[in-house]
PDB file of C-alpha atoms in Angstrom:
ATOM      1  CA  ALA A   1      95.129  89.902 100.822  1.00 75.00           C
ATOM      2  CA  GLN A   2      98.726  91.041 100.829  1.00 86.00           C
ATOM      3  CA  SER A   3      99.054  94.589  99.633  1.00 92.00           C
ATOM      4  CA  VAL A   4     100.794  97.937  99.804  1.00 95.00           C
ATOM      5  CA  ALA A   5      99.228 101.370 100.027  1.00 96.00           C
ATOM      6  CA  GLN A   6     100.573 104.724  98.974  1.00 97.00           C
ATOM      7  CA  PRO A   7      98.443 107.299 100.781  1.00 96.00           C
ATOM      8  CA  GLU A   8      99.543 110.304  98.723  1.00 97.00           C
ATOM      9  CA  ASP A   9      98.671 110.687  95.042  1.00 96.00           C
ATOM     10  CA  GLN A  10     101.104 113.582  94.723  1.00 97.00           C
ATOM     11  CA  VAL A  11     104.024 114.988  96.668  1.00 98.00           C
ATOM     12  CA  ASN A  12     105.517 118.406  95.942  1.00 98.00           C
ATOM     13  CA  VAL A  13     108.914 119.382  97.294  1.00 98.00           C
ATOM     14  CA  ALA A  14     111.319 122.230  96.619  1.00 98.00           C
ATOM     15  CA  GLU A  15     114.651 121.409  95.018  1.00 98.00           C
ATOM     16  CA  GLY A  16     117.296 120.838  97.665  1.00 97.00           C
ATOM     17  CA  ASN A  17     114.804 119.915 100.376  1.00 98.00           C
ATOM     18  CA  PRO A  18     114.473 116.395 101.770  1.00 98.00           C
ATOM     19  CA  LEU A  19     111.723 114.266 100.269  1.00 97.00           C
ATOM     20  CA  THR A  20     109.631 111.414 101.625  1.00 98.00           C
ATOM     21  CA  VAL A  21     107.244 109.211  99.660  1.00 98.00           C
ATOM     22  CA  LYS A  22     105.096 107.071 101.929  1.00 98.00           C
ATOM     23  CA  CYS A  23     104.230 103.389 101.699  1.00 98.00           C
ATOM     24  CA  THR A  24     102.497 101.069 104.144  1.00 97.00           C
ATOM     25  CA  TYR A  25     102.129  97.335 103.763  1.00 96.00           C
ATOM     26  CA  SER A  26      99.765  94.577 104.822  1.00 94.00           C
ATOM     27  CA  VAL A  27     101.544  91.244 104.631  1.00 89.00           C
ATOM     28  CA  SER A  28     101.461  88.015 106.569  1.00 85.00           C
ATOM     29  CA  GLY A  29     104.946  86.865 107.405  1.00 82.00           C
ATOM     30  CA  ASN A  30     108.124  88.674 106.446  1.00 84.00           C
ATOM     31  CA  PRO A  31     107.617  91.210 103.653  1.00 89.00           C
ATOM     32  CA  TYR A  32     109.847  91.591 100.625  1.00 92.00           C
ATOM     33  CA  LEU A  33     109.408  95.235  99.692  1.00 94.00           C
ATOM     34  CA  PHE A  34     110.520  97.222  96.661  1.00 95.00           C
ATOM     35  CA  TRP A  35     110.538 100.734  95.276  1.00 97.00           C
ATOM     36  CA  TYR A  36     110.405 101.427  91.543  1.00 96.00           C
ATOM     37  CA  VAL A  37     110.424 104.708  89.616  1.00 96.00           C
ATOM     38  CA  GLN A  38     108.681 105.382  86.319  1.00 95.00           C
ATOM     39  CA  TYR A  39     109.504 108.290  84.042  1.00 91.00           C
ATOM     40  CA  PRO A  40     106.952 109.419  81.399  1.00 84.00           C
ATOM     41  CA  ASN A  41     106.410 106.823  78.665  1.00 76.00           C
ATOM     42  CA  ARG A  42     108.992 104.527  80.217  1.00 79.00           C
ATOM     43  CA  GLY A  43     108.970 101.215  82.040  1.00 85.00           C
ATOM     44  CA  LEU A  44     109.761 100.700  85.686  1.00 91.00           C
ATOM     45  CA  GLN A  45     113.262 101.193  87.039  1.00 93.00           C
ATOM     46  CA  PHE A  46     114.333  99.400  90.207  1.00 91.00           C
ATOM     47  CA  LEU A  47     115.443 101.694  93.041  1.00 94.00           C
ATOM     48  CA  LEU A  48     115.886  99.473  96.081  1.00 94.00           C
ATOM     49  CA  LYS A  49     114.557  96.492  98.001  1.00 93.00           C
ATOM     50  CA  TYR A  50     114.202  95.241 101.550  1.00 93.00           C
ATOM     51  CA  ILE A  51     114.557  91.517 102.115  1.00 88.00           C
ATOM     52  CA  THR A  52     115.960  91.235 105.598  1.00 83.00           C
ATOM     53  CA  GLY A  53     118.619  92.793 107.789  1.00 84.00           C
ATOM     54  CA  ASP A  54     119.302  96.481 108.273  1.00 89.00           C
ATOM     55  CA  ASN A  55     116.114  98.535 108.400  1.00 92.00           C
ATOM     56  CA  LEU A  56     117.704 101.350 106.385  1.00 95.00           C
ATOM     57  CA  VAL A  57     118.160 100.317 102.778  1.00 95.00           C
ATOM     58  CA  LYS A  58     120.256 102.357 100.371  1.00 96.00           C
ATOM     59  CA  GLY A  59     119.463 102.341  96.675  1.00 94.00           C
ATOM     60  CA  SER A  60     120.102 104.015  93.364  1.00 92.00           C
ATOM     61  CA  TYR A  61     120.362 107.767  92.697  1.00 93.00           C
ATOM     62  CA  GLY A  62     120.816 108.635  96.381  1.00 95.00           C
ATOM     63  CA  PHE A  63     117.488 107.191  97.490  1.00 97.00           C
ATOM     64  CA  GLU A  64     117.023 105.196 100.662  1.00 97.00           C
ATOM     65  CA  ALA A  65     114.092 103.613 102.439  1.00 97.00           C
ATOM     66  CA  GLU A  66     113.370 102.828 106.043  1.00 96.00           C
ATOM     67  CA  PHE A  67     111.614  99.605 106.975  1.00 96.00           C
ATOM     68  CA  ASN A  68     109.523  99.997 110.142  1.00 95.00           C
ATOM     69  CA  LYS A  69     107.913  96.783 111.291  1.00 93.00           C
ATOM     70  CA  SER A  70     105.870  98.288 114.142  1.00 94.00           C
ATOM     71  CA  GLN A  71     104.320 100.867 111.799  1.00 95.00           C
ATOM     72  CA  THR A  72     104.227  98.477 108.805  1.00 95.00           C
ATOM     73  CA  SER A  73     105.810 101.181 106.692  1.00 96.00           C
ATOM     74  CA  PHE A  74     108.513 101.390 104.050  1.00 97.00           C
ATOM     75  CA  HIS A  75     108.915 105.087 103.248  1.00 98.00           C
ATOM     76  CA  LEU A  76     111.212 106.247 100.452  1.00 98.00           C
ATOM     77  CA  LYS A  77     113.537 109.125 101.300  1.00 98.00           C
ATOM     78  CA  LYS A  78     116.194 111.340  99.821  1.00 98.00           C
ATOM     79  CA  PRO A  79     118.118 114.015 101.734  1.00 97.00           C
ATOM     80  CA  SER A  80     118.169 116.581  98.917  1.00 97.00           C
ATOM     81  CA  ALA A  81     115.678 116.484  96.030  1.00 97.00           C
ATOM     82  CA  LEU A  82     116.640 117.185  92.430  1.00 97.00           C
ATOM     83  CA  VAL A  83     114.340 118.430  89.662  1.00 96.00           C
ATOM     84  CA  SER A  84     115.294 115.271  87.748  1.00 95.00           C
ATOM     85  CA  ASP A  85     113.735 113.168  90.548  1.00 96.00           C
ATOM     86  CA  SER A  86     110.291 114.264  89.324  1.00 97.00           C
ATOM     87  CA  ALA A  87     108.565 111.030  88.315  1.00 97.00           C
ATOM     88  CA  LEU A  88     106.022 108.418  89.388  1.00 97.00           C
ATOM     89  CA  TYR A  89     107.101 106.213  92.291  1.00 98.00           C
ATOM     90  CA  PHE A  90     105.705 102.776  93.057  1.00 97.00           C
ATOM     91  CA  CYS A  91     106.004 100.738  96.193  1.00 97.00           C
ATOM     92  CA  ALA A  92     105.599  96.975  95.728  1.00 96.00           C
ATOM     93  CA  VAL A  93     105.559  93.778  97.750  1.00 93.00           C
ATOM     94  CA  ARG A  94     106.483  90.320  96.482  1.00 91.00           C
ATOM     95  CA  VAL A  95     103.730  87.797  97.142  1.00 88.00           C
ATOM     96  CA  ARG A  96     103.229  84.171  96.210  1.00 85.00           C
ATOM     97  CA  VAL A  97     100.891  83.560  93.296  1.00 84.00           C
ATOM     98  CA  ILE A  98      97.880  81.589  94.529  1.00 79.00           C
ATOM     99  CA  GLY A  99      98.079  77.965  93.417  1.00 78.00           C
ATOM    100  CA  ALA A 100     101.501  78.325  91.817  1.00 76.00           C
ATOM    101  CA  GLY A 101     105.159  78.121  92.691  1.00 76.00           C
ATOM    102  CA  SER A 102     105.865  81.613  91.465  1.00 82.00           C
ATOM    103  CA  TYR A 103     105.929  85.058  92.962  1.00 87.00           C
ATOM    104  CA  GLN A 104     104.455  88.287  91.685  1.00 89.00           C
ATOM    105  CA  LEU A 105     104.885  91.928  92.539  1.00 92.00           C
ATOM    106  CA  THR A 106     101.816  93.654  93.949  1.00 94.00           C
ATOM    107  CA  PHE A 107     102.076  97.407  93.437  1.00 96.00           C
ATOM    108  CA  GLY A 108     100.596 100.451  95.077  1.00 96.00           C
ATOM    109  CA  LYS A 109      98.782 103.013  92.950  1.00 96.00           C
ATOM    110  CA  GLY A 110     101.831 105.212  92.719  1.00 97.00           C
ATOM    111  CA  THR A 111     102.810 108.647  93.961  1.00 98.00           C
ATOM    112  CA  LYS A 112     103.659 111.463  91.598  1.00 97.00           C
ATOM    113  CA  LEU A 113     106.659 113.378  92.859  1.00 98.00           C
ATOM    114  CA  SER A 114     107.153 116.928  91.628  1.00 97.00           C
ATOM    115  CA  VAL A 115     110.366 118.711  92.556  1.00 97.00           C
ATOM    116  CA  ILE A 116     109.983 122.446  92.130  1.00 97.00           C
ATOM    117  CA  PRO A 117     113.046 124.472  91.085  1.00 95.00           C
TER     118      PRO A 117
ATOM    119  CA  GLU B   1     118.693 100.239  80.502  1.00 63.00           C
ATOM    120  CA  THR B   2     117.689  96.792  81.711  1.00 66.00           C
ATOM    121  CA  GLY B   3     118.260  94.749  78.556  1.00 88.00           C
ATOM    122  CA  VAL B   4     114.577  93.805  78.411  1.00 94.00           C
ATOM    123  CA  THR B   5     113.075  94.928  75.120  1.00 95.00           C
ATOM    124  CA  GLN B   6     109.433  95.062  74.112  1.00 96.00           C
ATOM    125  CA  SER B   7     107.790  95.543  70.740  1.00 96.00           C
ATOM    126  CA  PRO B   8     105.974  97.383  69.433  1.00 96.00           C
ATOM    127  CA  THR B   9     106.186 100.503  71.605  1.00 95.00           C
ATOM    128  CA  HIS B  10     102.728 101.710  70.621  1.00 95.00           C
ATOM    129  CA  LEU B  11      99.791 100.303  68.740  1.00 96.00           C
ATOM    130  CA  ILE B  12      96.140 100.996  68.139  1.00 98.00           C
ATOM    131  CA  LYS B  13      93.572  98.245  67.702  1.00 98.00           C
ATOM    132  CA  THR B  14      89.835  98.085  67.187  1.00 98.00           C
ATOM    133  CA  ARG B  15      87.488  96.490  69.700  1.00 98.00           C
ATOM    134  CA  GLY B  16      87.077  92.777  68.976  1.00 98.00           C
ATOM    135  CA  GLN B  17      90.457  92.400  67.294  1.00 98.00           C
ATOM    136  CA  GLN B  18      93.376  90.327  68.509  1.00 98.00           C
ATOM    137  CA  VAL B  19      96.845  91.595  69.434  1.00 98.00           C
ATOM    138  CA  THR B  20     100.268  90.074  70.067  1.00 98.00           C
ATOM    139  CA  LEU B  21     102.910  91.830  72.147  1.00 98.00           C
ATOM    140  CA  ARG B  22     106.512  90.658  72.283  1.00 98.00           C
ATOM    141  CA  CYS B  23     109.247  90.666  74.904  1.00 97.00           C
ATOM    142  CA  SER B  24     112.924  89.733  74.775  1.00 96.00           C
ATOM    143  CA  SER B  25     114.270  88.938  78.204  1.00 93.00           C
ATOM    144  CA  GLN B  26     117.598  90.037  79.609  1.00 91.00           C
ATOM    145  CA  SER B  27     120.443  87.695  78.722  1.00 89.00           C
ATOM    146  CA  GLY B  28     120.373  84.590  80.901  1.00 88.00           C
ATOM    147  CA  HIS B  29     116.947  85.290  82.381  1.00 92.00           C
ATOM    148  CA  ASN B  30     114.628  82.295  82.034  1.00 93.00           C
ATOM    149  CA  THR B  31     111.499  83.770  83.614  1.00 94.00           C
ATOM    150  CA  VAL B  32     109.176  86.363  82.105  1.00 96.00           C
ATOM    151  CA  SER B  33     106.240  88.045  83.821  1.00 96.00           C
ATOM    152  CA  TRP B  34     103.644  90.286  82.212  1.00 97.00           C
ATOM    153  CA  TYR B  35     101.860  93.193  83.870  1.00 97.00           C
ATOM    154  CA  GLN B  36      99.032  95.507  82.808  1.00 98.00           C
ATOM    155  CA  GLN B  37      99.196  99.137  83.906  1.00 95.00           C
ATOM    156  CA  ALA B  38      95.977 101.062  83.350  1.00 95.00           C
ATOM    157  CA  LEU B  39      96.118 104.845  83.351  1.00 92.00           C
ATOM    158  CA  GLY B  40      96.624 106.188  86.854  1.00 89.00           C
ATOM    159  CA  GLN B  41      97.081 102.760  88.379  1.00 92.00           C
ATOM    160  CA  GLY B  42      99.921 100.546  89.478  1.00 94.00           C
ATOM    161  CA  PRO B  43     100.882  97.532  87.351  1.00 96.00           C
ATOM    162  CA  GLN B  44      98.786  94.388  87.817  1.00 96.00           C
ATOM    163  CA  PHE B  45     100.190  90.880  87.380  1.00 96.00           C
ATOM    164  CA  ILE B  46      98.813  88.996  84.375  1.00 97.00           C
ATOM    165  CA  PHE B  47     100.908  85.807  84.335  1.00 96.00           C
ATOM    166  CA  GLN B  48     104.408  84.409  84.443  1.00 95.00           C
ATOM    167  CA  TYR B  49     106.250  82.012  82.142  1.00 95.00           C
ATOM    168  CA  TYR B  50     109.109  79.769  83.256  1.00 93.00           C
ATOM    169  CA  ARG B  51     110.744  77.110  81.112  1.00 91.00           C
ATOM    170  CA  GLU B  52     108.148  77.649  78.383  1.00 92.00           C
ATOM    171  CA  GLU B  53     105.166  76.979  80.636  1.00 93.00           C
ATOM    172  CA  GLU B  54     102.717  79.240  82.433  1.00 93.00           C
ATOM    173  CA  ASN B  55     103.828  79.374  86.047  1.00 91.00           C
ATOM    174  CA  GLY B  56     101.162  81.389  87.782  1.00 92.00           C
ATOM    175  CA  ARG B  57      98.354  83.693  86.726  1.00 94.00           C
ATOM    176  CA  GLY B  58      96.670  86.763  88.101  1.00 93.00           C
ATOM    177  CA  ASN B  59      93.010  87.716  87.900  1.00 93.00           C
ATOM    178  CA  PHE B  60      92.758  88.006  84.117  1.00 96.00           C
ATOM    179  CA  PRO B  61      90.340  86.162  81.792  1.00 97.00           C
ATOM    180  CA  PRO B  62      91.442  83.337  79.457  1.00 97.00           C
ATOM    181  CA  ARG B  63      91.434  85.660  76.441  1.00 98.00           C
ATOM    182  CA  PHE B  64      94.787  86.813  77.843  1.00 98.00           C
ATOM    183  CA  SER B  65      97.256  84.103  76.878  1.00 97.00           C
ATOM    184  CA  GLY B  66     100.966  83.783  76.384  1.00 97.00           C
ATOM    185  CA  LEU B  67     103.913  81.837  75.098  1.00 97.00           C
ATOM    186  CA  GLN B  68     107.543  81.479  75.994  1.00 97.00           C
ATOM    187  CA  PHE B  69     110.097  80.301  73.466  1.00 95.00           C
ATOM    188  CA  PRO B  70     113.294  78.240  73.939  1.00 94.00           C
ATOM    189  CA  ASN B  71     115.355  81.457  73.890  1.00 93.00           C
ATOM    190  CA  TYR B  72     113.152  82.677  76.800  1.00 94.00           C
ATOM    191  CA  SER B  73     111.509  85.452  74.799  1.00 95.00           C
ATOM    192  CA  SER B  74     107.780  85.713  75.322  1.00 97.00           C
ATOM    193  CA  GLU B  75     104.535  86.805  73.731  1.00 98.00           C
ATOM    194  CA  LEU B  76     101.335  88.128  75.256  1.00 98.00           C
ATOM    195  CA  ASN B  77      98.205  87.559  73.190  1.00 98.00           C
ATOM    196  CA  VAL B  78      94.899  89.223  73.852  1.00 98.00           C
ATOM    197  CA  ASN B  79      91.792  88.092  71.964  1.00 97.00           C
ATOM    198  CA  ALA B  80      88.467  89.872  71.555  1.00 98.00           C
ATOM    199  CA  LEU B  81      89.896  93.218  72.614  1.00 98.00           C
ATOM    200  CA  GLU B  82      87.771  95.428  74.833  1.00 98.00           C
ATOM    201  CA  LEU B  83      88.061  99.157  75.423  1.00 98.00           C
ATOM    202  CA  ASP B  84      89.231  98.484  78.991  1.00 97.00           C
ATOM    203  CA  ASP B  85      92.232  96.600  77.637  1.00 98.00           C
ATOM    204  CA  SER B  86      93.759  99.962  76.771  1.00 98.00           C
ATOM    205  CA  ALA B  87      96.853 100.150  78.982  1.00 97.00           C
ATOM    206  CA  LEU B  88     100.627 100.015  79.175  1.00 95.00           C
ATOM    207  CA  TYR B  89     101.753  96.382  79.071  1.00 97.00           C
ATOM    208  CA  LEU B  90     105.003  95.697  80.874  1.00 96.00           C
ATOM    209  CA  CYS B  91     107.234  92.694  80.599  1.00 96.00           C
ATOM    210  CA  ALA B  92     109.710  91.789  83.340  1.00 95.00           C
ATOM    211  CA  SER B  93     112.432  89.172  83.226  1.00 94.00           C
ATOM    212  CA  SER B  94     114.246  87.493  86.090  1.00 91.00           C
ATOM    213  CA  LEU B  95     116.729  84.738  86.913  1.00 90.00           C
ATOM    214  CA  GLY B  96     114.104  82.219  87.908  1.00 84.00           C
ATOM    215  CA  PRO B  97     110.675  82.435  89.563  1.00 84.00           C
ATOM    216  CA  GLY B  98     111.819  82.395  93.155  1.00 79.00           C
ATOM    217  CA  MET B  99     111.225  84.803  95.983  1.00 74.00           C
ATOM    218  CA  ASN B 100     114.645  86.414  95.957  1.00 74.00           C
ATOM    219  CA  THR B 101     115.049  87.077  92.258  1.00 80.00           C
ATOM    220  CA  GLU B 102     114.892  90.646  91.050  1.00 84.00           C
ATOM    221  CA  ALA B 103     112.598  91.645  88.178  1.00 89.00           C
ATOM    222  CA  PHE B 104     113.890  93.887  85.398  1.00 92.00           C
ATOM    223  CA  PHE B 105     111.247  95.706  83.377  1.00 94.00           C
ATOM    224  CA  GLY B 106     111.099  96.669  79.738  1.00 94.00           C
ATOM    225  CA  GLN B 107     109.884 100.043  78.535  1.00 94.00           C
ATOM    226  CA  GLY B 108     106.391  98.739  77.864  1.00 95.00           C
ATOM    227  CA  THR B 109     103.927  98.596  74.974  1.00 96.00           C
ATOM    228  CA  ARG B 110     101.167 101.208  74.964  1.00 96.00           C
ATOM    229  CA  LEU B 111      97.980  99.571  73.616  1.00 97.00           C
ATOM    230  CA  THR B 112      94.993 101.722  72.687  1.00 98.00           C
ATOM    231  CA  VAL B 113      91.713 100.005  71.853  1.00 98.00           C
ATOM    232  CA  VAL B 114      89.180 102.127  69.971  1.00 97.00           C
TER     233      VAL B 114
END
């Protein structure tokens, strides 16, 4: 089965320090990978995606992610964390729906990021 | 904001009842997907609608059904509600069902079954 895994339930980082939220994937073929953020009682907001090309993908709000094929990873990074970055972060991979011509997003369980002032 | 709107934002239902959740897609988006997000979990794909027909389904029983209307808005219906149906239900719209299209999510409907 094609999937993503987020090994950390929670990440704590001090404001101003760099942050990393980890994601690994298990996909046959070329992966289409995404990061979304979810604030309390809100839907998902798109941050960035990797389709093909440059392994370093830049996204919204100063976030970036590095695609590493040999390590099957797609870690989310930001050079300097803000308190307002505190939220739930989801890694996702786009996979074909079995028996259909459509595609779905398969999500990890999420990582809660807390940025400490 | 994504332009995808869901209603209602919250509701409480009793076990065994039926519920209808609604989603208005972003302007021009003809594809709507529904996801269920249980507490502490990532969203799980329920099904997708494209051109008013179901276009793929996840591992959910038939009591989860849907509709898509000519204006591309969509409904999710759940019959015979169970306690485990309590979750945040997310709707996502996109410009077609293909691999490269980006999904834009609404704010979700929080369903509590008691």
